Coordinates of C-alpha atoms in Angstrom, one line a residue:
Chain R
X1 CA -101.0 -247.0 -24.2
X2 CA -103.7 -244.7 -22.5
X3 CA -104.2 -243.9 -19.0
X4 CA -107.3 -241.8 -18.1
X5 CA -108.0 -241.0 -14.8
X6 CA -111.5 -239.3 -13.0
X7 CA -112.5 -239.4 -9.4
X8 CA -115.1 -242.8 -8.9
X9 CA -117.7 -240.8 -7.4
X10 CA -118.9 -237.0 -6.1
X11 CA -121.9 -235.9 -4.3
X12 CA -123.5 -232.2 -4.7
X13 CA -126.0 -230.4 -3.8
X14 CA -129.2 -229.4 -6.1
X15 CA -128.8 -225.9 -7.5
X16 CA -125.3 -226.2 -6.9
X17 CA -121.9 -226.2 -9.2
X18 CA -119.9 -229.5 -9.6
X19 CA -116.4 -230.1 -11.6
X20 CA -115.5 -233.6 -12.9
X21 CA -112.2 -233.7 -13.5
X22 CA -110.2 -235.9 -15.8
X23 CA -106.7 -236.5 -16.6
X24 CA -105.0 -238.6 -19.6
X25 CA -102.1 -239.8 -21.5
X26 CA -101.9 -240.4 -24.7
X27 CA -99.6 -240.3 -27.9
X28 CA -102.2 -239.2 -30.4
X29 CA -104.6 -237.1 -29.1
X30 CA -107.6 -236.2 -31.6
X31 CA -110.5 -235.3 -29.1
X32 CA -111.6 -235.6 -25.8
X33 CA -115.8 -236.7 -25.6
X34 CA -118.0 -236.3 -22.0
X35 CA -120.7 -239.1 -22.1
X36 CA -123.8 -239.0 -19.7
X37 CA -124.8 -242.3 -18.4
X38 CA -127.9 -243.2 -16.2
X39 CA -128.1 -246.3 -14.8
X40 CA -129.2 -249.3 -17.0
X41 CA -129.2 -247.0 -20.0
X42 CA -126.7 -246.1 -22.7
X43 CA -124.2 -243.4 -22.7
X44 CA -125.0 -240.3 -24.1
X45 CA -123.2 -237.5 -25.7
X46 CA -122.5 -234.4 -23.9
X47 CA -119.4 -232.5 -25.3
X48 CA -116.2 -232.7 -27.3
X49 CA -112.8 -230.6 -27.1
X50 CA -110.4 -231.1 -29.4
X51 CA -108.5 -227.1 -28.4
X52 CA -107.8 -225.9 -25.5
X53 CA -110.5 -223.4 -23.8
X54 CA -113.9 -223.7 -22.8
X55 CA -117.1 -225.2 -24.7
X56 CA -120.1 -224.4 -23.3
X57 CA -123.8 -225.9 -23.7
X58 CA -126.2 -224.7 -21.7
X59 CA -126.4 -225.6 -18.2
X60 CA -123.2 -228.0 -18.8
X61 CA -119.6 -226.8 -20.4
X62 CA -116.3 -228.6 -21.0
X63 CA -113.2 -227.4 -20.6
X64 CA -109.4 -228.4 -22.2
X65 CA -105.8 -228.3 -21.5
X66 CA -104.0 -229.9 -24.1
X67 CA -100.4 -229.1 -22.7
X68 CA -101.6 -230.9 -19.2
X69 CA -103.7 -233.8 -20.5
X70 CA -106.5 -232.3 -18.2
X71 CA -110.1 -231.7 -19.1
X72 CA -113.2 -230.7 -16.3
X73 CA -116.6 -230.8 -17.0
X74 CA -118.4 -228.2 -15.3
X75 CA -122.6 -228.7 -14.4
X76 CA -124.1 -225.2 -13.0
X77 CA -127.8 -225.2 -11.4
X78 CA -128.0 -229.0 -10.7
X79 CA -131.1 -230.7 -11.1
X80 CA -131.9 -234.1 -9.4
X81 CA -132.3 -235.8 -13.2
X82 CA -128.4 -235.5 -13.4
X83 CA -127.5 -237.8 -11.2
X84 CA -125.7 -240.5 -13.3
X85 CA -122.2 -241.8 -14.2
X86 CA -120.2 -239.3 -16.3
X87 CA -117.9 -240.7 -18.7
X88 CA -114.5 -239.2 -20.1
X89 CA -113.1 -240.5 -23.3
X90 CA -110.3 -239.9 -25.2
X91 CA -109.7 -240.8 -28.6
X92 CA -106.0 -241.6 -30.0
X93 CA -105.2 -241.5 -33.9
X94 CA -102.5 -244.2 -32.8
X95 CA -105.1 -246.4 -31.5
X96 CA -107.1 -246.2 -34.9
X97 CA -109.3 -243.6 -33.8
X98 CA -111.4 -245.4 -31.3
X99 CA -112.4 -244.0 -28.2
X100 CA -110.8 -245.3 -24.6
X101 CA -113.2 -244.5 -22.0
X102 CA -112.2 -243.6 -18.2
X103 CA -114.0 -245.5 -15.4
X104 CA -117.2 -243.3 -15.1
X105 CA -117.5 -240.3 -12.5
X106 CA -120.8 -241.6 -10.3
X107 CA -122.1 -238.2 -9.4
X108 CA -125.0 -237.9 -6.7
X109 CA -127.1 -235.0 -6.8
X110 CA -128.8 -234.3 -3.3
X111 CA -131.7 -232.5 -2.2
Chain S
X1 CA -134.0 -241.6 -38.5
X2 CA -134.1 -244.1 -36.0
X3 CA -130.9 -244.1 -33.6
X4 CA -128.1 -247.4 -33.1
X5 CA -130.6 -250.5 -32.7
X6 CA -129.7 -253.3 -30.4
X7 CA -131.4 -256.4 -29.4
X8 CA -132.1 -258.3 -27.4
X9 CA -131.8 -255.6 -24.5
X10 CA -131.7 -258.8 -22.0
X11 CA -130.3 -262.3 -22.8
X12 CA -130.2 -265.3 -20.6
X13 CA -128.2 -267.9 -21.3
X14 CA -126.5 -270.8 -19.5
X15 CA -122.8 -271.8 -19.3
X16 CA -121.5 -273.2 -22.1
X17 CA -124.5 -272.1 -24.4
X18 CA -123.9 -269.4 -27.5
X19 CA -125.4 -266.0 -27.3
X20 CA -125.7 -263.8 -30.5
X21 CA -126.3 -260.1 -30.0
X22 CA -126.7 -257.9 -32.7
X23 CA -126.7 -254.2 -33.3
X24 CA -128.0 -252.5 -36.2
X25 CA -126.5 -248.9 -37.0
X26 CA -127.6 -245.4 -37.0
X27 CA -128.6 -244.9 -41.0
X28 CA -126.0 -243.6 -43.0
X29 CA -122.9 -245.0 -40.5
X30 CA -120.7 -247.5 -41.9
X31 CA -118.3 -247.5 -38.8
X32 CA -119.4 -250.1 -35.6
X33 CA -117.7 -250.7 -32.3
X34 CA -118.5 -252.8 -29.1
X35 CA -117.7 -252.4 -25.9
X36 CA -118.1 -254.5 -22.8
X37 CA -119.4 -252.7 -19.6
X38 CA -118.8 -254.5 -16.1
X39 CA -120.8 -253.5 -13.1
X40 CA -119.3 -250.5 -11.6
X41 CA -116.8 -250.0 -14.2
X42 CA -116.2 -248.0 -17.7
X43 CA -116.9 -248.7 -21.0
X44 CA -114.3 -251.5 -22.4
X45 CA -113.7 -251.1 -26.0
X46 CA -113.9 -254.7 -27.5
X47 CA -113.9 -254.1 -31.7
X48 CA -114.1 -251.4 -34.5
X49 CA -115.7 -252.9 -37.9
X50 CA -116.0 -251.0 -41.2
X51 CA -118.7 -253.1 -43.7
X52 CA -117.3 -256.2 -43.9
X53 CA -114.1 -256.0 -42.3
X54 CA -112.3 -255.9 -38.9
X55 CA -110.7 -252.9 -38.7
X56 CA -109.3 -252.9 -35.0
X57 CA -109.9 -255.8 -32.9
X58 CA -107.9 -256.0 -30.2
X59 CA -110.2 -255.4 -27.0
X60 CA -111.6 -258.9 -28.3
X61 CA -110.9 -262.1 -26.1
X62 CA -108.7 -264.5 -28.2
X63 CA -110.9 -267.6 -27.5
X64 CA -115.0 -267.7 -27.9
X65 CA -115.8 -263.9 -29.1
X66 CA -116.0 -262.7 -32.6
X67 CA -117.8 -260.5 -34.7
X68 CA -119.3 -259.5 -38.1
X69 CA -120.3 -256.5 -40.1
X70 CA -121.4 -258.1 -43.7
X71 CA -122.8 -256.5 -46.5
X72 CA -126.2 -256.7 -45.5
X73 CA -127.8 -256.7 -42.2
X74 CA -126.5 -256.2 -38.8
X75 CA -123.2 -256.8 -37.1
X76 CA -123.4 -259.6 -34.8
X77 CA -121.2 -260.0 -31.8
X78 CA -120.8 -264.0 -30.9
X79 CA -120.0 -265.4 -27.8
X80 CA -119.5 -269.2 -27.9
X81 CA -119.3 -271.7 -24.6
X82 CA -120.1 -268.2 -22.6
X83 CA -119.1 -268.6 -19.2
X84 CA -120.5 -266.5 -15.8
X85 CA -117.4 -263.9 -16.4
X86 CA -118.9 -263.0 -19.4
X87 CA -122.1 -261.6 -17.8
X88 CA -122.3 -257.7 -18.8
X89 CA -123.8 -255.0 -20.3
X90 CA -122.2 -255.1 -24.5
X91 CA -123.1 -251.8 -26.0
X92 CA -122.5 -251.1 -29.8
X93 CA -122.1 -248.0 -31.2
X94 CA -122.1 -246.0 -34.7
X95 CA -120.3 -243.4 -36.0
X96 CA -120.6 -241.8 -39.5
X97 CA -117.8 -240.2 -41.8
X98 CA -117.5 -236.3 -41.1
X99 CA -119.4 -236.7 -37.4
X100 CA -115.8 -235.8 -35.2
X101 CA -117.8 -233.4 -33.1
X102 CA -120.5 -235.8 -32.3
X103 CA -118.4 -238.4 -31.2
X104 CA -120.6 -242.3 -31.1
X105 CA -123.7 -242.6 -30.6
X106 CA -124.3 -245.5 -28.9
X107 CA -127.4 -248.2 -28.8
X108 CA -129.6 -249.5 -25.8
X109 CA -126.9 -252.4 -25.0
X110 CA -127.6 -255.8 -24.3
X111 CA -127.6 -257.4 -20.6
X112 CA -126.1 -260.3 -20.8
X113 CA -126.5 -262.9 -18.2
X114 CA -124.9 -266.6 -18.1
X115 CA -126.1 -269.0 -15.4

């Protein structure tokens, strides 16, 4: 089976830095997939790792340790618009390639 | 190239009733999955279908779910008899040969509400 883990929710500061952490098992790792969710909408794509080091995208990057199941994402200079749930998923070429989501990161951006 | 299409976004239905909820995918993407999303809680993968066939369907309730991908038209998700635990937010989402990097991309959902 999978178990991914994230903190339930995190508050920052506007302009600041904030790290999402997320931890998993799994037997047949093939990729590990952020998802931004705002509330009442669907989730949408932010990154993907499937090696180890650092992915970045503008003001958001992603970040992979294959060899400790671990994976952060990283949001620099936030903005009030990203507060939302952020989603870590994992997919597993033993599960048939689906992805198994974590329980959502609700981050709270304040003024 | 319009993006995954679901309807309705909200559905009402009573106890007991059926509710049909459909999802159309992205153009071009042959792969669909459902997931169930609880208040407060992650996305809960329900089913993977391929046109035509179940490919992976064990997030799916034994009893009074199933689903559909046919030849032509949308895949339906069916809930028969639903009961009040079955109020939640099902999302479908595509996924096209050759897109690893950009993982699912997922539709609107549909808010489903038993009374």
């Amino acid at each position: 089976g999978q178990n991914i883990d994230q903190p339930t929710e995190m508050t920052a500061t506007e302009g600041a830095i904030v790290q999402i952490n997320c931890t998993y098992q799994t037997s047949g790792f093939n990729g590990l997939f952020w998802y931004q969710q705002h509330a009442g909408e669907a989730p949408t794509f932010l990154s993907y790792n499937v090696l180890d080091g650092l992915e970045e995208k503008g003001r958001f990057s992603s970040f992979l340790s294959r060899s400790k199941g671990y994976s952060y994402l990283l949001l620099k200079e936030l903005q009030m618009k990203d507060s939302a749930s952020y989603l870590c998923a994992v997919r597993d070429r033993n599960q048939g390639g689906k992805l198994i989501f974590g329980q959502g990161t609700e981050l709270s951006v304040k003024p | 190239n319009a993006g995954v299409m679901q309807n309705p976004r909200h559905l009402v239905r009573r106890r007991g009733q059926e509710a049909r909820l459909r999802c159309s995918p992205m153009k071009g993407h042959s792969h669909v999955y459902w997931y169930r999303q609880l208040p407060e809680e992650g996305l809960k993968f329900m089913v993977y279908l391929q046109k035509e066939n179940i490919i992976d369907e064990s997030g799916m309730p034994k009893e009074r779910f199933s689903a559909e991908f046919p030849k032509e038209g949308p895949s339906i998700l069916r809930i028969q008899q639903v009961v009040r635990g079955d109020s939640a937010a099902y999302f479908c989402a595509s996924f096209g040969t050759g897109d690893a990097k950009n993982g699912y991309t997922f539709g609107s959902g549909t808010r489903l509400t038993v009374v």
